[in-house]
Amino acid sequence: QPRLVESGGGLVQPGGSLRLSCEASEFTFAHFTITWFRQAPGKEREGLACISGDSDITNYVDSVKRRFTVSRDNAKNTAYLEMNNLKPEDTAVYYCAADQKGAPNMICRSYWYFLPSYGYDYWGQGTQVTVSV
């Protein structure tokens, strides 16, 4: 059963940092693009950061591109999201999603990679991040 499991969330003060992990199992992780999403209560799920299978391509939405860094270690079947200078508005459940579709020159470059409706193959169940004093 293919699976993605997020971890690393928790309570952090404004200005603090967290590193989230997304561990994959039962599928060939290196063949998949990984995108991080988040969803706050009552809000739509939004894409944040995308990384290609070989890490050659990364892309971010403007709201996080100077604060968040996406990376991956295929030998560990794990992707990461390093989050710095966290703000209360970053409070949300954070998810990772995996996709094997798409032309190589479009991966993470096209806007639809940041849409949960794109049709990702696998989703994790999320990890809670709370930014508060």
Coordinates of N, CA, C and O in Angstrom, one line a residue:
Q1 N 0.8 -1.2 0.0 CA 0.0 0.0 0.0 C 0.9 1.2 0.0 O 1.5 1.6 1.0
P2 N 1.0 2.0 -1.1 CA 1.8 3.2 -1.2 C 1.3 4.2 -0.1 O 0.1 4.3 0.2
R3 N 2.3 4.8 0.5 CA 2.0 5.7 1.6 C 3.0 6.8 1.7 O 4.2 6.7 1.4
L4 N 2.5 8.0 2.2 CA 3.3 9.1 2.5 C 2.9 9.5 4.0 O 1.7 9.6 4.3
V5 N 3.9 9.7 4.8 CA 3.7 10.1 6.2 C 4.5 11.3 6.5 O 5.7 11.3 6.5
E6 N 3.8 12.4 6.9 CA 4.4 13.6 7.3 C 4.7 13.6 8.8 O 4.0 13.0 9.6
S7 N 5.8 14.3 9.2 CA 6.1 14.4 10.6 C 6.9 15.7 10.8 O 7.3 16.4 9.8
G8 N 7.1 16.1 12.0 CA 7.9 17.3 12.3 C 7.1 18.5 12.7 O 7.7 19.5 13.1
G9 N 5.8 18.4 12.7 CA 5.0 19.6 13.1 C 4.9 19.8 14.6 O 5.4 18.9 15.3
G10 N 4.4 20.9 15.0 CA 4.3 21.1 16.4 C 4.0 22.6 16.6 O 3.6 23.4 15.7
L11 N 4.2 23.0 17.9 CA 4.0 24.4 18.3 C 5.3 25.1 18.3 O 6.3 24.7 18.8
V12 N 5.3 26.3 17.6 CA 6.5 27.1 17.5 C 6.1 28.6 17.7 O 5.0 29.0 17.3
Q13 N 7.0 29.3 18.2 CA 6.8 30.8 18.4 C 7.0 31.5 17.1 O 7.8 31.1 16.2
P14 N 6.3 32.6 16.9 CA 6.6 33.4 15.7 C 8.1 33.8 15.6 O 8.7 34.1 16.6
G15 N 8.6 33.7 14.3 CA 10.0 33.8 14.1 C 10.8 32.6 14.2 O 12.0 32.6 13.8
G16 N 10.2 31.5 14.7 CA 10.9 30.3 14.8 C 10.9 29.4 13.5 O 10.4 29.9 12.5
S17 N 11.5 28.2 13.7 CA 11.7 27.4 12.5 C 11.3 26.0 12.8 O 11.3 25.5 14.0
L18 N 10.9 25.3 11.8 CA 10.6 23.8 11.8 C 11.0 23.2 10.6 O 11.0 23.8 9.5
R19 N 11.4 21.9 10.7 CA 11.6 21.1 9.5 C 10.6 20.0 9.4 O 10.6 19.1 10.3
L20 N 9.8 19.9 8.4 CA 8.9 18.8 8.2 C 9.5 17.8 7.3 O 10.3 18.0 6.4
S21 N 9.1 16.5 7.6 CA 9.6 15.4 6.8 C 8.4 14.7 6.2 O 7.3 14.7 6.7
C22 N 8.6 14.1 5.0 CA 7.6 13.4 4.3 C 8.2 12.1 3.8 O 9.0 12.1 2.9
E23 N 7.9 11.0 4.5 CA 8.5 9.7 4.3 C 7.6 8.8 3.4 O 6.5 8.6 3.8
A24 N 8.2 8.3 2.3 CA 7.4 7.5 1.4 C 7.7 6.0 1.6 O 8.8 5.6 2.0
S25 N 6.7 5.2 1.3 CA 7.0 3.7 1.4 C 6.1 3.1 0.3 O 5.0 3.6 -0.1
E26 N 6.5 1.9 -0.2 CA 5.8 1.1 -1.1 C 5.6 1.7 -2.4 O 4.6 1.3 -3.1
F27 N 6.4 2.6 -2.9 CA 6.5 3.0 -4.2 C 7.8 3.6 -4.5 O 8.6 3.9 -3.6
T28 N 8.1 3.8 -5.8 CA 9.5 4.3 -6.2 C 9.5 5.8 -6.1 O 9.2 6.5 -7.0
F29 N 9.9 6.2 -4.9 CA 9.9 7.6 -4.6 C 10.6 8.5 -5.5 O 10.1 9.6 -5.9
A30 N 11.8 8.1 -6.0 CA 12.6 9.0 -6.9 C 11.9 9.3 -8.2 O 12.3 10.2 -8.9
H31 N 10.9 8.5 -8.6 CA 10.2 8.8 -9.9 C 9.1 9.8 -9.7 O 8.4 10.2 -10.7
F32 N 8.8 10.3 -8.5 CA 7.7 11.2 -8.3 C 8.1 12.6 -7.9 O 9.0 12.8 -7.1
T33 N 7.4 13.5 -8.5 CA 7.4 14.9 -8.0 C 6.7 15.0 -6.7 O 5.7 14.4 -6.4
I34 N 7.3 15.8 -5.8 CA 6.7 16.0 -4.5 C 6.3 17.5 -4.3 O 7.1 18.4 -4.6
T35 N 5.1 17.7 -3.9 CA 4.6 19.1 -3.6 C 4.1 19.2 -2.2 O 3.4 18.3 -1.7
W36 N 4.5 20.2 -1.5 CA 4.0 20.5 -0.1 C 2.8 21.4 -0.2 O 2.8 22.4 -0.9
F37 N 1.7 21.1 0.5 CA 0.5 21.9 0.6 C 0.2 22.2 2.1 O 0.8 21.6 3.0
R38 N -0.6 23.1 2.3 CA -1.2 23.3 3.7 C -2.6 23.7 3.6 O -3.1 24.2 2.6
Q39 N -3.3 23.5 4.7 CA -4.7 23.8 4.8 C -5.0 24.3 6.2 O -4.9 23.5 7.1
A40 N -5.5 25.5 6.3 CA -5.9 26.0 7.6 C -7.4 25.7 7.7 O -8.1 25.6 6.7
P41 N -7.9 25.7 9.0 CA -9.4 25.4 9.2 C -10.3 26.4 8.4 O -10.1 27.6 8.4
G42 N -11.2 25.8 7.7 CA -12.1 26.6 6.9 C -11.6 27.2 5.6 O -12.3 27.9 4.9
K43 N -10.3 26.9 5.3 CA -9.7 27.4 4.1 C -9.4 26.3 3.1 O -9.4 25.2 3.4
E44 N -9.2 26.8 1.8 CA -8.8 25.8 0.8 C -7.4 25.4 1.0 O -6.5 26.1 1.5
R45 N -7.1 24.2 0.5 CA -5.8 23.7 0.5 C -5.0 24.4 -0.6 O -5.4 24.6 -1.7
E46 N -3.8 24.8 -0.2 CA -2.9 25.6 -1.1 C -1.6 25.0 -1.3 O -1.0 24.5 -0.3
G47 N -1.1 25.0 -2.5 CA 0.3 24.5 -2.7 C 1.3 25.5 -2.3 O 1.1 26.7 -2.4
L48 N 2.5 25.0 -1.8 CA 3.5 25.9 -1.3 C 4.8 25.7 -2.0 O 5.5 26.7 -2.4
A49 N 5.3 24.5 -2.2 CA 6.6 24.2 -2.7 C 6.6 22.9 -3.4 O 6.0 21.9 -3.0
C50 N 7.4 22.8 -4.5 CA 7.4 21.7 -5.4 C 8.8 21.3 -5.7 O 9.7 22.2 -5.9
I51 N 9.1 20.0 -5.8 CA 10.5 19.6 -6.1 C 10.4 18.3 -7.0 O 9.6 17.4 -6.8
S52 N 11.2 18.3 -8.1 CA 11.2 17.3 -9.0 C 11.9 16.0 -8.4 O 12.5 16.1 -7.4
G53 N 11.7 14.9 -9.1 CA 12.3 13.7 -8.6 C 13.8 13.7 -8.4 O 14.2 13.1 -7.4
D54 N 14.5 14.3 -9.3 CA 16.0 14.4 -9.2 C 16.5 15.6 -8.5 O 17.7 15.9 -8.5
S55 N 15.6 16.5 -8.0 CA 15.9 17.7 -7.3 C 16.4 18.8 -8.2 O 16.8 19.9 -7.7
D56 N 16.4 18.6 -9.5 CA 16.9 19.6 -10.4 C 16.0 20.9 -10.4 O 16.4 22.0 -10.7
I57 N 14.7 20.7 -10.2 CA 13.7 21.7 -10.2 C 13.0 21.9 -8.9 O 12.5 20.9 -8.3
T58 N 13.0 23.2 -8.4 CA 12.2 23.5 -7.3 C 11.4 24.8 -7.6 O 11.8 25.6 -8.5
N59 N 10.2 24.9 -7.0 CA 9.4 26.1 -7.2 C 8.6 26.4 -6.0 O 8.2 25.4 -5.3
Y60 N 8.3 27.7 -5.8 CA 7.6 28.1 -4.6 C 6.5 29.1 -4.9 O 6.7 29.9 -5.9
V61 N 5.5 29.2 -4.1 CA 4.6 30.3 -4.2 C 5.3 31.5 -3.6 O 6.1 31.4 -2.7
D62 N 4.8 32.7 -4.0 CA 5.5 33.9 -3.5 C 5.5 34.1 -2.0 O 6.4 34.6 -1.4
S63 N 4.4 33.6 -1.4 CA 4.2 33.9 0.0 C 5.3 33.2 0.9 O 5.5 33.5 2.1
V64 N 5.9 32.1 0.4 CA 6.9 31.4 1.2 C 8.3 31.3 0.6 O 9.2 30.7 1.2
K65 N 8.5 31.8 -0.6 CA 9.7 31.5 -1.3 C 11.0 32.0 -0.6 O 12.1 31.4 -0.8
R66 N 10.9 33.0 0.2 CA 12.0 33.5 0.9 C 12.2 32.9 2.3 O 13.2 33.2 3.0
R67 N 11.3 32.1 2.7 CA 11.3 31.6 4.0 C 11.3 30.0 4.1 O 11.8 29.5 5.1
F68 N 10.8 29.4 3.1 CA 10.7 27.9 3.1 C 11.7 27.3 2.0 O 11.9 27.9 1.0
T69 N 12.2 26.2 2.3 CA 13.1 25.5 1.4 C 12.7 24.0 1.3 O 12.6 23.3 2.3
V70 N 12.4 23.5 0.1 CA 12.1 22.2 -0.1 C 13.3 21.4 -0.6 O 14.1 21.9 -1.4
S71 N 13.4 20.2 -0.1 CA 14.5 19.3 -0.5 C 14.1 17.9 -0.4 O 13.0 17.6 0.0
R72 N 15.0 17.0 -0.9 CA 14.6 15.5 -0.7 C 15.9 14.7 -0.7 O 17.0 15.1 -1.2
D73 N 15.8 13.5 -0.1 CA 16.9 12.6 -0.1 C 16.3 11.3 -0.6 O 15.6 10.6 0.2
N74 N 16.5 10.9 -1.8 CA 15.8 9.8 -2.4 C 16.4 8.5 -1.8 O 15.7 7.5 -1.7
A75 N 17.6 8.5 -1.3 CA 18.1 7.3 -0.6 C 17.4 7.0 0.7 O 17.4 5.8 1.1
K76 N 16.8 8.0 1.3 CA 15.9 7.8 2.5 C 14.5 7.8 2.2 O 13.7 7.8 3.1
N77 N 14.1 8.0 0.9 CA 12.7 8.0 0.5 C 11.9 9.1 1.3 O 10.8 9.0 1.7
T78 N 12.6 10.3 1.4 CA 12.1 11.3 2.3 C 12.2 12.7 1.6 O 13.3 13.0 1.0
A79 N 11.2 13.5 1.7 CA 11.3 14.9 1.3 C 11.1 15.8 2.5 O 10.6 15.3 3.5
Y80 N 11.6 17.0 2.4 CA 11.6 17.9 3.6 C 11.1 19.3 3.2 O 11.2 19.7 2.0
L81 N 10.6 19.9 4.2 CA 10.2 21.3 4.1 C 10.8 22.1 5.2 O 10.3 21.9 6.4
E82 N 11.9 22.9 5.0 CA 12.5 23.7 6.0 C 11.7 25.0 6.1 O 11.6 25.7 5.0
M83 N 11.2 25.4 7.2 CA 10.3 26.6 7.3 C 11.0 27.5 8.4 O 11.2 27.1 9.5
N84 N 11.3 28.7 7.9 CA 12.0 29.7 8.7 C 11.1 30.9 8.9 O 10.2 31.2 8.1
N85 N 11.4 31.7 9.9 CA 10.7 32.9 10.2 C 9.2 32.7 10.1 O 8.4 33.4 9.4
L86 N 8.7 31.7 10.9 CA 7.3 31.4 10.8 C 6.4 32.5 11.4 O 6.8 33.2 12.4
K87 N 5.2 32.6 10.9 CA 4.3 33.6 11.2 C 3.0 32.9 11.7 O 2.7 31.8 11.3
P88 N 2.2 33.6 12.5 CA 0.9 33.0 12.9 C 0.0 32.5 11.7 O -0.7 31.5 11.8
E89 N 0.1 33.2 10.6 CA -0.7 32.8 9.4 C -0.2 31.6 8.7 O -0.8 31.1 7.8
D90 N 1.0 31.1 9.2 CA 1.4 29.8 8.7 C 0.8 28.6 9.4 O 1.0 27.5 9.0
T91 N 0.0 28.9 10.4 CA -0.7 27.8 11.2 C -1.6 27.1 10.2 O -2.5 27.6 9.6
A92 N -1.4 25.8 10.1 CA -2.2 24.9 9.2 C -1.8 23.5 9.4 O -0.8 23.2 10.1
V93 N -2.5 22.6 8.8 CA -2.1 21.2 8.6 C -1.3 21.2 7.3 O -1.7 21.6 6.2
Y94 N -0.1 20.6 7.3 CA 0.8 20.6 6.2 C 0.8 19.2 5.6 O 1.0 18.2 6.4
Y95 N 0.7 19.1 4.3 CA 0.6 17.8 3.6 C 1.7 17.7 2.5 O 2.1 18.7 1.9
C96 N 2.1 16.5 2.2 CA 2.9 16.3 1.0 C 2.1 15.4 0.1 O 1.2 14.6 0.5
A97 N 2.4 15.6 -1.2 CA 1.7 14.8 -2.2 C 2.7 14.4 -3.3 O 3.7 15.2 -3.6
A98 N 2.5 13.3 -3.9 CA 3.4 12.7 -4.9 C 2.7 12.5 -6.2 O 1.5 12.1 -6.3
D99 N 3.4 12.8 -7.3 CA 2.8 12.7 -8.7 C 3.9 12.2 -9.6 O 5.0 12.6 -9.6
Q100 N 3.5 11.3 -10.5 CA 4.4 10.7 -11.5 C 4.0 11.2 -12.9 O 4.7 10.9 -13.9
K101 N 3.0 12.1 -13.1 CA 2.6 12.5 -14.4 C 3.4 13.7 -14.9 O 4.2 14.3 -14.1
G102 N 3.2 14.1 -16.1 CA 3.7 15.4 -16.6 C 5.0 15.3 -17.4 O 5.8 14.4 -17.2
A103 N 5.1 16.2 -18.4 CA 6.3 16.3 -19.2 C 7.4 16.8 -18.3 O 7.2 17.7 -17.5
P104 N 8.6 16.3 -18.5 CA 9.7 16.8 -17.6 C 9.9 18.3 -17.5 O 10.3 18.8 -16.5
N105 N 9.8 19.0 -18.7 CA 10.0 20.4 -18.7 C 8.9 21.2 -18.1 O 9.0 22.4 -18.0
M106 N 7.8 20.6 -17.6 CA 6.7 21.2 -17.0 C 6.7 21.0 -15.5 O 6.0 21.7 -14.8
I107 N 7.4 20.0 -15.0 CA 7.3 19.6 -13.6 C 7.7 20.8 -12.7 O 8.7 21.4 -12.9
C108 N 6.8 21.1 -11.8 CA 7.0 22.2 -10.8 C 6.9 23.6 -11.5 O 6.9 24.6 -10.7
R109 N 7.0 23.7 -12.8 CA 6.9 25.0 -13.4 C 5.5 25.4 -13.8 O 5.3 26.6 -13.8
S110 N 4.7 24.5 -14.0 CA 3.3 24.8 -14.4 C 2.4 25.0 -13.1 O 2.6 24.3 -12.1
Y111 N 1.5 25.9 -13.2 CA 0.7 26.3 -12.1 C -0.1 25.1 -11.5 O -0.3 25.1 -10.3
W112 N -0.5 24.2 -12.3 CA -1.4 23.1 -11.8 C -0.7 22.2 -10.8 O -1.4 21.5 -10.1
Y113 N 0.6 22.2 -10.7 CA 1.3 21.5 -9.7 C 1.0 22.0 -8.3 O 1.2 21.2 -7.3
F114 N 0.5 23.2 -8.2 CA 0.2 23.8 -6.9 C -1.3 23.7 -6.6 O -1.8 24.4 -5.7
L115 N -2.1 23.0 -7.4 CA -3.5 22.8 -7.2 C -3.8 21.4 -6.7 O -3.4 20.4 -7.3
P116 N -4.5 21.3 -5.6 CA -4.8 20.0 -5.1 C -5.7 19.2 -6.0 O -5.7 18.0 -6.0
S117 N -6.4 19.9 -6.9 CA -7.3 19.2 -7.9 C -6.5 18.7 -9.1 O -7.1 18.1 -10.0
Y118 N -5.2 18.9 -9.1 CA -4.4 18.4 -10.2 C -4.5 16.9 -10.4 O -4.5 16.4 -11.5
G119 N -4.6 16.2 -9.3 CA -4.8 14.7 -9.4 C -3.5 14.0 -8.9 O -3.0 13.2 -9.7
Y120 N -3.0 14.3 -7.8 CA -1.8 13.7 -7.2 C -2.1 12.2 -6.9 O -3.2 11.8 -6.5
D121 N -1.1 11.4 -7.2 CA -1.3 10.0 -7.0 C -1.4 9.6 -5.5 O -2.2 8.7 -5.2
Y122 N -0.6 10.2 -4.6 CA -0.6 9.9 -3.2 C -0.6 11.1 -2.4 O 0.1 12.1 -2.7
W123 N -1.3 11.1 -1.3 CA -1.3 12.1 -0.3 C -1.0 11.6 1.1 O -1.4 10.5 1.4
G124 N -0.2 12.4 1.9 CA -0.1 12.0 3.3 C -1.3 12.5 4.1 O -2.2 13.2 3.5
Q125 N -1.4 12.2 5.3 CA -2.5 12.6 6.2 C -2.3 13.9 6.9 O -3.2 14.4 7.6
G126 N -1.1 14.5 6.8 CA -0.8 15.8 7.3 C -0.2 15.8 8.7 O -0.3 14.9 9.5
T127 N 0.5 16.9 9.0 CA 1.1 17.2 10.3 C 0.7 18.6 10.7 O 0.8 19.6 9.8
Q128 N 0.3 18.8 11.9 CA -0.1 20.1 12.4 C 1.0 21.0 12.7 O 1.9 20.6 13.4
V129 N 1.0 22.3 12.2 CA 1.9 23.3 12.5 C 1.1 24.4 13.2 O 0.2 25.0 12.5
T130 N 1.5 24.8 14.4 CA 0.9 25.9 15.1 C 1.9 27.0 15.4 O 2.9 26.6 16.1
V131 N 1.7 28.2 15.0 CA 2.7 29.3 15.2 C 1.9 30.3 16.1 O 1.0 30.9 15.7
S132 N 2.4 30.3 17.4 CA 1.7 31.1 18.4 C 2.6 31.4 19.5 O 3.6 30.7 19.8
V133 N 2.4 32.6 20.2 CA 3.1 32.9 21.4 C 2.6 32.1 22.6 O 3.2 32.1 23.6

